[in-house]
Short mmCIF file of C-alpha atoms and ligand atoms in Angstrom, two decimals:
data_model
loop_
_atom_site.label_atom_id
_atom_site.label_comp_id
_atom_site.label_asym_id
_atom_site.label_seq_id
_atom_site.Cartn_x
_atom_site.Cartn_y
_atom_site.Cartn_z
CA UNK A 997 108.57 139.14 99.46
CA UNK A 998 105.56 137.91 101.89
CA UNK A 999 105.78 137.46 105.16
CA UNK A 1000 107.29 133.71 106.23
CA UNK A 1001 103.91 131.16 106.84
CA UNK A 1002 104.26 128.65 109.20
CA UNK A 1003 103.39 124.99 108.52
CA UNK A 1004 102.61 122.29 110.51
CA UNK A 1005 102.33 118.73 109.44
CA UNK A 1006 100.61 116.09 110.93
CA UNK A 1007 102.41 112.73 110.00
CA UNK A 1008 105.90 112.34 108.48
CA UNK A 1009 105.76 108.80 107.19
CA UNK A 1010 105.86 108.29 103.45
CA UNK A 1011 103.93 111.55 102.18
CA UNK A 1012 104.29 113.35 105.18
CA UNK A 1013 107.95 112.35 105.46
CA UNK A 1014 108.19 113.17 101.68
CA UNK A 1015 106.80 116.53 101.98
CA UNK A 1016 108.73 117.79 105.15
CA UNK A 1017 112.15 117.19 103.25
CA UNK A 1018 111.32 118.60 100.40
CA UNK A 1019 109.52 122.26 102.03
CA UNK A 1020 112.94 122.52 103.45
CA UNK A 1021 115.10 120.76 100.46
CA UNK A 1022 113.04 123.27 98.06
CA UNK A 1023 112.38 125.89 100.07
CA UNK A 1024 114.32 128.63 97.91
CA UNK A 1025 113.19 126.96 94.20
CA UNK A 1026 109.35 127.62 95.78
CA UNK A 1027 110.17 130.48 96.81
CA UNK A 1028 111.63 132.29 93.68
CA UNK A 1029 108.94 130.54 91.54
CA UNK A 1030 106.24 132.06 93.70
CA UNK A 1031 107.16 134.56 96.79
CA UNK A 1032 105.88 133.03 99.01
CA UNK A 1033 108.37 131.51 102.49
CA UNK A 1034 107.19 128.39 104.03
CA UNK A 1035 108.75 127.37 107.31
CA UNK A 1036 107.76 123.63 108.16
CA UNK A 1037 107.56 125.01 111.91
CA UNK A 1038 106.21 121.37 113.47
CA UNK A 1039 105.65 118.30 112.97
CA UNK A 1040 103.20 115.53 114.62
CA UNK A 1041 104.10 112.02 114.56
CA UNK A 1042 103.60 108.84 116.29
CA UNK A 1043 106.78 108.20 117.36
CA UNK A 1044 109.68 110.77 118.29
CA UNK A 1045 112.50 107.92 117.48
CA UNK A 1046 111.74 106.81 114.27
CA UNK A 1047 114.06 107.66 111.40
CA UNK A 1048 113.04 110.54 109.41
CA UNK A 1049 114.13 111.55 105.60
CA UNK A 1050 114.77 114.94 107.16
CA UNK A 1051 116.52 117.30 109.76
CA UNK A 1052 114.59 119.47 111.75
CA UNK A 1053 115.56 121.97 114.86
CA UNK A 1054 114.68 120.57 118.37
CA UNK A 1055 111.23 121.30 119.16
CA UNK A 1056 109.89 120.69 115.74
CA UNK A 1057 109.38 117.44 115.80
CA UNK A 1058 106.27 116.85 118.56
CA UNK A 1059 103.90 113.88 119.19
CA UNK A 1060 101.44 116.43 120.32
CA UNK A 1061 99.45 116.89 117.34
CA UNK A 1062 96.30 118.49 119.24
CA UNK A 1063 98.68 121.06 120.06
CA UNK A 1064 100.02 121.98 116.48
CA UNK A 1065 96.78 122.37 115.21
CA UNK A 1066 95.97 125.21 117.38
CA UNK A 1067 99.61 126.70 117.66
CA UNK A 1068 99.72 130.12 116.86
CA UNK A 1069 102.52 129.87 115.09
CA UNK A 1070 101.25 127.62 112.10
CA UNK A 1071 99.32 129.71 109.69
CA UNK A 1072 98.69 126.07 107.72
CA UNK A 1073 97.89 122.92 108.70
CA UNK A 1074 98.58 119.77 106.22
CA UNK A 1075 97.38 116.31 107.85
CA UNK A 1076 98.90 113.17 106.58
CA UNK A 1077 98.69 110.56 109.13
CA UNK A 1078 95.47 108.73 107.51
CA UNK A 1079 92.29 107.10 108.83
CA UNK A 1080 89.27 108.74 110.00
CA UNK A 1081 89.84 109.11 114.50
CA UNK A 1082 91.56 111.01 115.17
CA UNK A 1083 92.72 112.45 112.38
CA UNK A 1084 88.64 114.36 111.53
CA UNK A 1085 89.42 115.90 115.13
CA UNK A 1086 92.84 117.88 114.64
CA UNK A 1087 91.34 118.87 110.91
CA UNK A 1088 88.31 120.33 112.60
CA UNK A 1089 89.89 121.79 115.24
CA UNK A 1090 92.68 123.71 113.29
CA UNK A 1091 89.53 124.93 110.50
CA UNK A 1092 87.59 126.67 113.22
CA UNK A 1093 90.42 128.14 114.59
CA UNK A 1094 90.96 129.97 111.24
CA UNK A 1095 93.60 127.87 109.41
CA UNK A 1096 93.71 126.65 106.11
CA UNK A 1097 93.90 122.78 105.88
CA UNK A 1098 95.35 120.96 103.47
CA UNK A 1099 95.11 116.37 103.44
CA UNK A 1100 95.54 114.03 101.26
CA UNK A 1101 93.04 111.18 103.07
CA UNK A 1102 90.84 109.83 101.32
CA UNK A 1103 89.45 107.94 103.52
CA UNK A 1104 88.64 111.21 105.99
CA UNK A 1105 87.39 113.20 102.76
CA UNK A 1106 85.02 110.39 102.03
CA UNK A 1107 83.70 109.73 105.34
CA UNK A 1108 83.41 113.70 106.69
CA UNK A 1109 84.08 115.77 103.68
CA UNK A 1110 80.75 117.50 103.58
CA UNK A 1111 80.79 118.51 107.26
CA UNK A 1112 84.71 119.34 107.10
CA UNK A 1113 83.44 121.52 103.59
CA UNK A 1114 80.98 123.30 106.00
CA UNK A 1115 83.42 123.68 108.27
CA UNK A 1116 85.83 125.50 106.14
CA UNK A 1117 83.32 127.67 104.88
CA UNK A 1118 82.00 128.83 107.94
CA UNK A 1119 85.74 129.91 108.69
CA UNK A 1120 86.32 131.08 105.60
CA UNK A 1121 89.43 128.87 105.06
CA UNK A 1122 90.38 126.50 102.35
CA UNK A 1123 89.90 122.72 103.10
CA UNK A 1124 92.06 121.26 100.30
CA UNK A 1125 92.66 117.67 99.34
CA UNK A 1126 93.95 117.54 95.82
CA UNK A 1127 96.20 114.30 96.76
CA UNK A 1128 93.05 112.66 98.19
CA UNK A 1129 92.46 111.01 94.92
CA UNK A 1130 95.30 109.84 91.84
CA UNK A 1131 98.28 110.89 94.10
CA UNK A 1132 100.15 112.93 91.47
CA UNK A 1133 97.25 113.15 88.69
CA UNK A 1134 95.95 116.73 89.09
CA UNK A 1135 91.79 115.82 89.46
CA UNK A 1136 90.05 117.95 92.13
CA UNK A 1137 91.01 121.01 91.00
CA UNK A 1138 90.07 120.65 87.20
CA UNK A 1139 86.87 118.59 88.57
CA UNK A 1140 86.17 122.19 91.38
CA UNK A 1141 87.53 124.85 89.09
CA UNK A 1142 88.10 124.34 85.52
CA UNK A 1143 85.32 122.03 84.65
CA UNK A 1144 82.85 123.78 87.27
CA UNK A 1145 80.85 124.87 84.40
CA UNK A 1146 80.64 121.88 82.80
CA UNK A 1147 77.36 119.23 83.17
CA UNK A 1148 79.51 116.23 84.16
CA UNK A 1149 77.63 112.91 82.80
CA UNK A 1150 79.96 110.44 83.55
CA UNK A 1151 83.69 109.26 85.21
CA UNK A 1152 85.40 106.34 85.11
CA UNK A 1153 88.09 105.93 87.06
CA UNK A 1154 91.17 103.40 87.68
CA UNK A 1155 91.88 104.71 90.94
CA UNK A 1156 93.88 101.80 92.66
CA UNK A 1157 97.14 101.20 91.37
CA UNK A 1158 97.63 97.81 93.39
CA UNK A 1159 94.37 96.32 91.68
CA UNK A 1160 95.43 97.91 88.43
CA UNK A 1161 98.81 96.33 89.12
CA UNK A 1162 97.93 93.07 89.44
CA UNK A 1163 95.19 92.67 87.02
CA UNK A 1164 97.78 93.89 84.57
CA UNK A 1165 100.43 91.15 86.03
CA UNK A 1166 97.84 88.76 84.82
CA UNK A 1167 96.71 90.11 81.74
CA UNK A 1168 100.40 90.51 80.59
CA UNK A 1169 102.51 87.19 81.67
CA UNK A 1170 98.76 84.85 82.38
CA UNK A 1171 99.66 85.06 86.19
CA UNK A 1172 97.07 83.71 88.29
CA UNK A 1173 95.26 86.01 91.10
CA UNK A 1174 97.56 85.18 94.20
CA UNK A 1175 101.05 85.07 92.38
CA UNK A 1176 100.28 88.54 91.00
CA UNK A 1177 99.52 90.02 94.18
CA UNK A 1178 102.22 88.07 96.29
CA UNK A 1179 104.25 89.83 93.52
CA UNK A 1180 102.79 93.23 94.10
CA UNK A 1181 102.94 92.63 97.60
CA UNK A 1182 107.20 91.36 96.97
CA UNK A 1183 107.68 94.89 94.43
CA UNK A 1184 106.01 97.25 97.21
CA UNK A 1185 102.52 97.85 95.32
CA UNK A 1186 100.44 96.32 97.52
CA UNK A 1187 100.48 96.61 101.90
CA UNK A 1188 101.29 93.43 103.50
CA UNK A 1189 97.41 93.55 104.08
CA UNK A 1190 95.69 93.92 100.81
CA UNK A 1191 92.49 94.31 101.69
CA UNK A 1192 91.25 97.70 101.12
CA UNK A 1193 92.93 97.25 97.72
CA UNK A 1194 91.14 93.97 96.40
CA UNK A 1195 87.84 94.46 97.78
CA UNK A 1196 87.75 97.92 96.23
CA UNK A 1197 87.23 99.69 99.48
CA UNK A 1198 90.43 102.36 98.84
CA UNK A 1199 88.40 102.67 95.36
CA UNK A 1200 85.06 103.26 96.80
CA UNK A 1201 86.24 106.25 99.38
CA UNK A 1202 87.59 107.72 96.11
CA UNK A 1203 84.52 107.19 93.68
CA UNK A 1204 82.92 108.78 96.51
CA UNK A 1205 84.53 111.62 96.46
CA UNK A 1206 85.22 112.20 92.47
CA UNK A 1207 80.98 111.68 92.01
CA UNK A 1208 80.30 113.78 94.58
CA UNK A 1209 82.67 116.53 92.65
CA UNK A 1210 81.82 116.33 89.27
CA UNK A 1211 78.32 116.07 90.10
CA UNK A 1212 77.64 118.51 92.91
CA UNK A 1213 75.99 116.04 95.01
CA UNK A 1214 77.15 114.81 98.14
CA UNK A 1215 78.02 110.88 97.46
CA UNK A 1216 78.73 108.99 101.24
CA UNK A 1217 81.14 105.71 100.70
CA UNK A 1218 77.93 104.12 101.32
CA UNK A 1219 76.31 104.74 98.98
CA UNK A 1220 78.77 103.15 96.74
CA UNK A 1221 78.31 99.66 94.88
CA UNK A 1222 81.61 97.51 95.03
CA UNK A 1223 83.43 94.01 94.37
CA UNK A 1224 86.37 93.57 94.13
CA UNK A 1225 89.17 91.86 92.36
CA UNK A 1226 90.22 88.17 94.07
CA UNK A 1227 87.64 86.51 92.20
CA UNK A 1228 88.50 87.41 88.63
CA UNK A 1229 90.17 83.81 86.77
CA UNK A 1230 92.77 84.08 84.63
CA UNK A 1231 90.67 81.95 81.81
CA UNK A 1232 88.16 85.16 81.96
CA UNK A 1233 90.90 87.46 81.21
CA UNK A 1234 91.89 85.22 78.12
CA UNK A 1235 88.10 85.30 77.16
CA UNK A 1236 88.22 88.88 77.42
CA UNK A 1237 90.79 90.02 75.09
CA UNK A 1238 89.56 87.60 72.92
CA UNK A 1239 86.16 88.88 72.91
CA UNK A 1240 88.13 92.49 72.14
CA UNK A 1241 87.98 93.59 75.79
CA UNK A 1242 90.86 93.70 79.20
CA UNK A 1243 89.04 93.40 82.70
CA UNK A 1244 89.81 96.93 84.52
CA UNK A 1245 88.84 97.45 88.32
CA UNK A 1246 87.00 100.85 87.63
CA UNK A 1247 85.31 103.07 89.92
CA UNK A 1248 82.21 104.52 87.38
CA UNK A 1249 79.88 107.28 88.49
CA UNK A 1250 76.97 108.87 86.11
CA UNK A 1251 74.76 110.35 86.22
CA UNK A 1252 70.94 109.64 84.04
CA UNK A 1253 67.42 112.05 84.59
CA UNK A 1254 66.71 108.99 87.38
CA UNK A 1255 69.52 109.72 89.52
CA UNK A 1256 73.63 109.16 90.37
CA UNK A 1257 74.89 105.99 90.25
CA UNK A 1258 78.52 105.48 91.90
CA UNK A 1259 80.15 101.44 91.66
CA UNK A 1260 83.08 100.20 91.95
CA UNK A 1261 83.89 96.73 90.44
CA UNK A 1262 85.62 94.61 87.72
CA UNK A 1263 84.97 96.07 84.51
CA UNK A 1264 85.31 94.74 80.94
CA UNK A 1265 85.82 97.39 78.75
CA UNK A 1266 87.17 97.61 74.96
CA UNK A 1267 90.43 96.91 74.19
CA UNK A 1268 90.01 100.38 72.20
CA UNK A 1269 88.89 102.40 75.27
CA UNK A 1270 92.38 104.58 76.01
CA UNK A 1271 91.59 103.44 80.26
CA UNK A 1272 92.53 99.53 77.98
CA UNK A 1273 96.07 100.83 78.10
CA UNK A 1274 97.10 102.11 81.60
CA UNK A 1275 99.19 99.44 82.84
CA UNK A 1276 100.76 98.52 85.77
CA UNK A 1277 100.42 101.05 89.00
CA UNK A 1278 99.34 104.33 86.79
CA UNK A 1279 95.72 105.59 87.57
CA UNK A 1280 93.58 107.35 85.38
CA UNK A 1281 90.33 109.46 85.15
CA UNK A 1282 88.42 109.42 82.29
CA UNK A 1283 85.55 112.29 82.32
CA UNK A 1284 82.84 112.74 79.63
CA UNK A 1285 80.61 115.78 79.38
CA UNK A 1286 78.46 117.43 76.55
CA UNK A 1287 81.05 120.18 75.64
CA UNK A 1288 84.35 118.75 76.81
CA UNK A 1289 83.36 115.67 75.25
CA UNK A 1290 86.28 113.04 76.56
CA UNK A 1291 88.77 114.01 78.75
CA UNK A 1292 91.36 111.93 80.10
CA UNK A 1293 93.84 112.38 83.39
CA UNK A 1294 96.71 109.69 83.96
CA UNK A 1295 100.01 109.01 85.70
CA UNK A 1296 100.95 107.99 89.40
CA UNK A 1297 98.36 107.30 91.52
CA UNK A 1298 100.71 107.04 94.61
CA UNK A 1299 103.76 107.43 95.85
CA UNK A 1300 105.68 109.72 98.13
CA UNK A 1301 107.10 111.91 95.53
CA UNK A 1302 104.33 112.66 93.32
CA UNK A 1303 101.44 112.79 96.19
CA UNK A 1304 104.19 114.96 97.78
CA UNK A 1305 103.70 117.44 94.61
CA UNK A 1306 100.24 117.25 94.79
CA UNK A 1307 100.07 118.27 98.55
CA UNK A 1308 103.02 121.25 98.25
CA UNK A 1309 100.74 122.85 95.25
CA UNK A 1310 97.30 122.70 97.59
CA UNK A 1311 99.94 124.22 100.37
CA UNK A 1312 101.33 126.93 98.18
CA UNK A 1313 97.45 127.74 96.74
CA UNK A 1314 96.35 127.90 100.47
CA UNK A 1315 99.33 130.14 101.14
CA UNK A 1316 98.57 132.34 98.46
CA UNK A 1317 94.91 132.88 99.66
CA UNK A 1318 95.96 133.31 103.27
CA UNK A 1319 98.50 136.05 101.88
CA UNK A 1320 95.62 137.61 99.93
CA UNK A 1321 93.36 138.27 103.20
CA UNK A 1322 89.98 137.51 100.63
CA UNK A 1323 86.99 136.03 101.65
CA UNK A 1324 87.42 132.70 100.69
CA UNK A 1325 84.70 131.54 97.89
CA UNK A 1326 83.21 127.87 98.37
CA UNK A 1327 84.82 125.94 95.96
CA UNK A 1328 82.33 123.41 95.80
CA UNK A 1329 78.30 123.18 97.07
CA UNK A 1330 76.73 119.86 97.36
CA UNK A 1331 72.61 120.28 96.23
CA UNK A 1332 70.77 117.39 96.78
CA UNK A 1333 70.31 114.68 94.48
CA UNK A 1334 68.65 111.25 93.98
CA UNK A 1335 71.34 108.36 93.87
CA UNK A 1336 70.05 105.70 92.28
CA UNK A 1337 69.24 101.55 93.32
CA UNK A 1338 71.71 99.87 92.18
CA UNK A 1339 68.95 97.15 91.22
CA UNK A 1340 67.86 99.87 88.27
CA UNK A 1341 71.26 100.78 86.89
CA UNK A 1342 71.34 99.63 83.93
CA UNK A 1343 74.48 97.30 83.06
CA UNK A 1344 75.68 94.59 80.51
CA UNK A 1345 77.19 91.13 81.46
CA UNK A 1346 79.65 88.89 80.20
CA UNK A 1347 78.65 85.57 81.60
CA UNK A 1348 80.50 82.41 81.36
CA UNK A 1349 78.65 79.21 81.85
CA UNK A 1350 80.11 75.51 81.82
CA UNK A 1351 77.14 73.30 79.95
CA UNK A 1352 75.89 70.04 78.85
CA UNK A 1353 76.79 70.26 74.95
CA UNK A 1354 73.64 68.74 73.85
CA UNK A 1355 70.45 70.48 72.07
CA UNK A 1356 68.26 72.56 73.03
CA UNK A 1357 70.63 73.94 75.81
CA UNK A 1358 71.10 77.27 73.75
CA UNK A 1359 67.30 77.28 73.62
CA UNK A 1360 66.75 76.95 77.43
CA UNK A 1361 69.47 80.04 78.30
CA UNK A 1362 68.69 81.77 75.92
CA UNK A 1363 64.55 81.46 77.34
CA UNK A 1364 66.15 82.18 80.72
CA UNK A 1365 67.24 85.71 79.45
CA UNK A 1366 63.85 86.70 77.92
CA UNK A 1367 61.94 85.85 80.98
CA UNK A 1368 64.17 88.25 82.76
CA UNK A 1369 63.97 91.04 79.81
CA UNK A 1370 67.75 90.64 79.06
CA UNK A 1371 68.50 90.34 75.83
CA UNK A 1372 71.76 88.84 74.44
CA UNK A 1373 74.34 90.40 72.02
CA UNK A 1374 76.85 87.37 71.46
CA UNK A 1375 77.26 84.05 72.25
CA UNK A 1376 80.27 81.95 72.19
CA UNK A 1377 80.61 78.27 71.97
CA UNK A 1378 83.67 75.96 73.00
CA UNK A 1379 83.13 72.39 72.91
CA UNK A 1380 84.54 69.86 75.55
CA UNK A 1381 82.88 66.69 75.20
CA UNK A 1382 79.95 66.53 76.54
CA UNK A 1383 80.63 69.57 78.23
CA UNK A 1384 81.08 73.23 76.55
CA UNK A 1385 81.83 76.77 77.83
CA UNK A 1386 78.96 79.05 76.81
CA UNK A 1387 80.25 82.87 77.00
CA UNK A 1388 77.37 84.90 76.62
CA UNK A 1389 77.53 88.82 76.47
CA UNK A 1390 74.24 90.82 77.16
CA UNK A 1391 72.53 93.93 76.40
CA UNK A 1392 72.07 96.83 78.53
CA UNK A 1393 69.49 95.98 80.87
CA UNK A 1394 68.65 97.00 84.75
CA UNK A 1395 71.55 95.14 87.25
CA UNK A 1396 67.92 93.31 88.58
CA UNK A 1397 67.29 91.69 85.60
CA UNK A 1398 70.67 90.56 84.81
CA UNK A 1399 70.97 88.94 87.98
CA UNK A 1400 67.34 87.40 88.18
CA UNK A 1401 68.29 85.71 84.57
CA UNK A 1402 71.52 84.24 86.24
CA UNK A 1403 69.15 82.86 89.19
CA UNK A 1404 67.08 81.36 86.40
CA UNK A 1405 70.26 79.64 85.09
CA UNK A 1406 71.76 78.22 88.20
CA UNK A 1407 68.59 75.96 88.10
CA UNK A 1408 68.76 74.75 84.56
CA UNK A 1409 69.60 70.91 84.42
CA UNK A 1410 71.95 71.88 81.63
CA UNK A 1411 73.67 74.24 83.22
CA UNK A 1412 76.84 72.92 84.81
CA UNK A 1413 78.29 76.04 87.17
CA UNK A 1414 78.04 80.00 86.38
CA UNK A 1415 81.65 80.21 86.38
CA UNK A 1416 82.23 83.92 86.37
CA UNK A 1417 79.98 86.81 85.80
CA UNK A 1418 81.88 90.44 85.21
CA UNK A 1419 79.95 93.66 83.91
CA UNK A 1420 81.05 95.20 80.44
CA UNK A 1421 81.17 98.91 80.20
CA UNK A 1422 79.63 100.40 76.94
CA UNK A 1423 76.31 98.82 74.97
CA UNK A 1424 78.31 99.77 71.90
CA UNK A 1425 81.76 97.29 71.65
N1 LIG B 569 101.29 106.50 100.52
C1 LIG B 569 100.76 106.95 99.38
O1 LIG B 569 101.25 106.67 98.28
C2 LIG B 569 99.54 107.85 99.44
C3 LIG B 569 99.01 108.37 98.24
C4 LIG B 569 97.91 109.22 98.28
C5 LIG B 569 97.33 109.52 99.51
N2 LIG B 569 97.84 108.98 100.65
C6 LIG B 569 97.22 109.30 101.93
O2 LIG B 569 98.12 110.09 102.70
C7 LIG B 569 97.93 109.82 104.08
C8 LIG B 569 99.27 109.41 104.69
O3 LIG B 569 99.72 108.22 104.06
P1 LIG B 569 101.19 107.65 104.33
O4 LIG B 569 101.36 106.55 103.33
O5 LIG B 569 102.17 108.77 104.37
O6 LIG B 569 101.00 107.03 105.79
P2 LIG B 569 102.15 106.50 106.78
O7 LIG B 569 103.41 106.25 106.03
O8 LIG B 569 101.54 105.40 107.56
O9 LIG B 569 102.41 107.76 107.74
C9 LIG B 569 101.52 108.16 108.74
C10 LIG B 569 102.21 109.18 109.62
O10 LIG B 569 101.27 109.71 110.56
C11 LIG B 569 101.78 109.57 111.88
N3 LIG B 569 100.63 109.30 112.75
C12 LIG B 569 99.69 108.34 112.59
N4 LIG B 569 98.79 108.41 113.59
C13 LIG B 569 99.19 109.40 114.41
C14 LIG B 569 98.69 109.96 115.62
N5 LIG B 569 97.59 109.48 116.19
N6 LIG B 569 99.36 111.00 116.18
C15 LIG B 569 100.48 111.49 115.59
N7 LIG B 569 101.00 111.01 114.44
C16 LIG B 569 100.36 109.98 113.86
C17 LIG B 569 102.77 108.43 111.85
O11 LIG B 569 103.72 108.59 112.89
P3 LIG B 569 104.98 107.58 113.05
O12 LIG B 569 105.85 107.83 111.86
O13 LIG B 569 105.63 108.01 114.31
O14 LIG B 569 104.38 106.20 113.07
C18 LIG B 569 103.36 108.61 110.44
O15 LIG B 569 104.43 109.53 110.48
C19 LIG B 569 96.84 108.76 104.15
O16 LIG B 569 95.60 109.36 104.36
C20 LIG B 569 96.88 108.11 102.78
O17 LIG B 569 95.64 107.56 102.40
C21 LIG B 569 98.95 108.16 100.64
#
């Protein structure tokens, strides 16, 4: 048997909380199934009279956090109490004083990954962060180890289970927007603030961070394209399936000879494509590369439990290579890279446009789109009167173009209202 490694844990609220119980509830099943004794020896929170899922000896439990991270009694550090300040300070602090650190925050690997990566390197530590994206879904380290050989062109990701949530609420039962996610918000899948959910910021920090992986080029949140969800209408998602496709908030990174392109917004994809079928809160990670062709990686996406698994693994690898005294290899180098305007991306529309129903208004649109370069690949007609829906769906053409032929529509006397405008994923469906 190894010596015992000490952990300290910075948070103990739903992962950290989580993950605390179980080191000690599991303590023995880890350490038959791989040698190695981890003693949670403290633990950082906010506040030292909350309620906690678990019991700890006096002493553990501190709400001195800058002092864990450079106790020399914790051989590991895990941070789980979120955001960016302070939490970047304790991480950098307990890498260059030699110890292996282990988060699952998004948010902080988004925002400072590259220089906490540098960090780690020039200690010679691991900087892990497998739960920092899909909670449970194992993605980092197949995106960093197995599939480091492979020339990644594209991921698409559904990343937030709240968005996916609701979208499916109202795919499913024809919910509107705001009764799906007061019901989300009722069930526990989505914060009493939903914000970062609907917007698509949560998605963003993690497109971030699985382009910047699979392509080997740092990608800042910035740098990310997003919408998000609370304008989608229920009529578009009945339009949608029966055009063959279900509206998906996806996070989509590829990458083309003129550069990475990294977006996160509502998607329409084929009712065919297997991300059609995750439902509810699941996530899933859909990769596609030249010699691994189409891989996909589902299940929870969050959660105390299953981020909780996800964190203990990155623990016990850390462990392992603190045990093994080795030079710790980079497990990921960031060259640099062009990242595309979105303005040149190419993308496809679905448009839907409320219209006089008289002649010649099919003429007019349709001259709208060939100013603009677009072309169109169907058009849909449902008459009201005088008035009709037009649902248009274009060809792949650069994101400028689409939206200069939109422009060009607004001001058409026979155009009513653009009523909703989503982006389709695949020339092909
Ligand atoms: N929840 C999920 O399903 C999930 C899934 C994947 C990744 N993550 C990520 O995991 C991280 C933790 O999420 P969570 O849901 O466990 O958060 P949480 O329930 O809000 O817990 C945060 C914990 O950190 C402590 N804390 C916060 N600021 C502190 C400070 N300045 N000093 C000391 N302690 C501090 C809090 O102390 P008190 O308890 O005393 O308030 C609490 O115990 C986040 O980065 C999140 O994005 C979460």
């Amino acid at each position: 048997m190894y010596q015992s490694l000490g952990v300290g844990i910075l948070g103990a609220g739903t992962i950290g909380g989580t993950l605390v119980r179980r080191l000690i509830d599991e303590h023995d099943i880890v350490q038959a199934k791989t040698g190695l004794d981890l003693e949670v020896r403290r633990v950082a929170v906010r506040s030292l009279d909350k309620p906690r899922p678990f019991t700890v000896p006096d002493g553990v439990l501190t709400d001195r956090p800058e002092d864990l991270v450079v106790d020399p009694a914790i051989d590991l550090v895990v941070e789980v109490m979120g955001g960016i300040e302070p939490a970047v300070r304790y991480v950098l602090a307990a890498l260059e004083s030699g110890k292996p650190v282990i988060t699952a925050n998004k948010e902080l690997i988004a925002a400072e990954g590259r220089d906490l990566i540098s960090a780690a390197e020039r200690s010679g530590v691991p900087l892990l962060f497998e739960a920092a994206v899909g909670g449970g879904i194992p993605i980092i380290r197949p995106l960093t180890e197995t599939l480091a050989g492979e020339p990644i062109g594209k991921v698409l990701g559904i990343v937030n289970g709240t968005t996916n949530y609701i979208l499916s609420q109202m795919t499913e039962s024809g919910r509107p927007y705001a009764e799906a996610l007061a019901e989300a918000q009722e069930l526990g899948y989505a914060e009493p603030d939903p914000t970062a959910d609907v917007t698509g910021a949560d998605a963003a920090s993690k497109a971030a961070i699985l382009a910047s992986l699979a392509f080997g080029t740092w990608v800042p949140p910035t740098g990310v394209y997003r919408e998000g969800i609370d304008r989608i209408a229920g009529e578009d998602i009945a339009y949608a399936a029966d055009l063959g496709y279900v509206i998906k908030l996806l996070a989509v990174a590829d990458r083309r000879p003129e550069g990475i392109s990294v977006r996160v917004h509502p998607v329409m994809i084929s009712a065919e494509h297997p991300l059609a079928s995750i439902r509810g809160a699941t996530n899933a990670i859909f990769i596609e590369g030249p010699s691994i062709e189409q891989l996909l990686f589902a299940g929870p996406g969050a959660g105390g439990e299953p981020t909780a698994t996800a964190v203990l693994g990155d623990v016990i690898d850390a462990a392992r290579e603190l045990l093994a005294e080795a030079q710790v290899a980079p497990r990921i180098r960031f060259a640099p890279g062009a990242l595309m305007d979105f303005g040149d991306v190419p993308t496809c529309w679905y448009i839907r446009l409320d219209v006089a129903d008289r002649p010649g208004v099919l003429a007019q649109i349709a001259g709208a789109f060939g100013e603009a370069g677009v072309s169109l690949r169907s058009v849909w007609q449902e008459g009201r009167g005088d008035r009709a829906t037009l649902l248009l769906v274009t060809h792949e053409a650069a994101e400028r173009s689409q939206r200069e032929a939109v422009e060009a529509l607004r001001h058409l006397d026979t155009v009513h209202e653009v009523a909703a405008v989503v982006r389709v994923e695949g020339d092909e469906a």
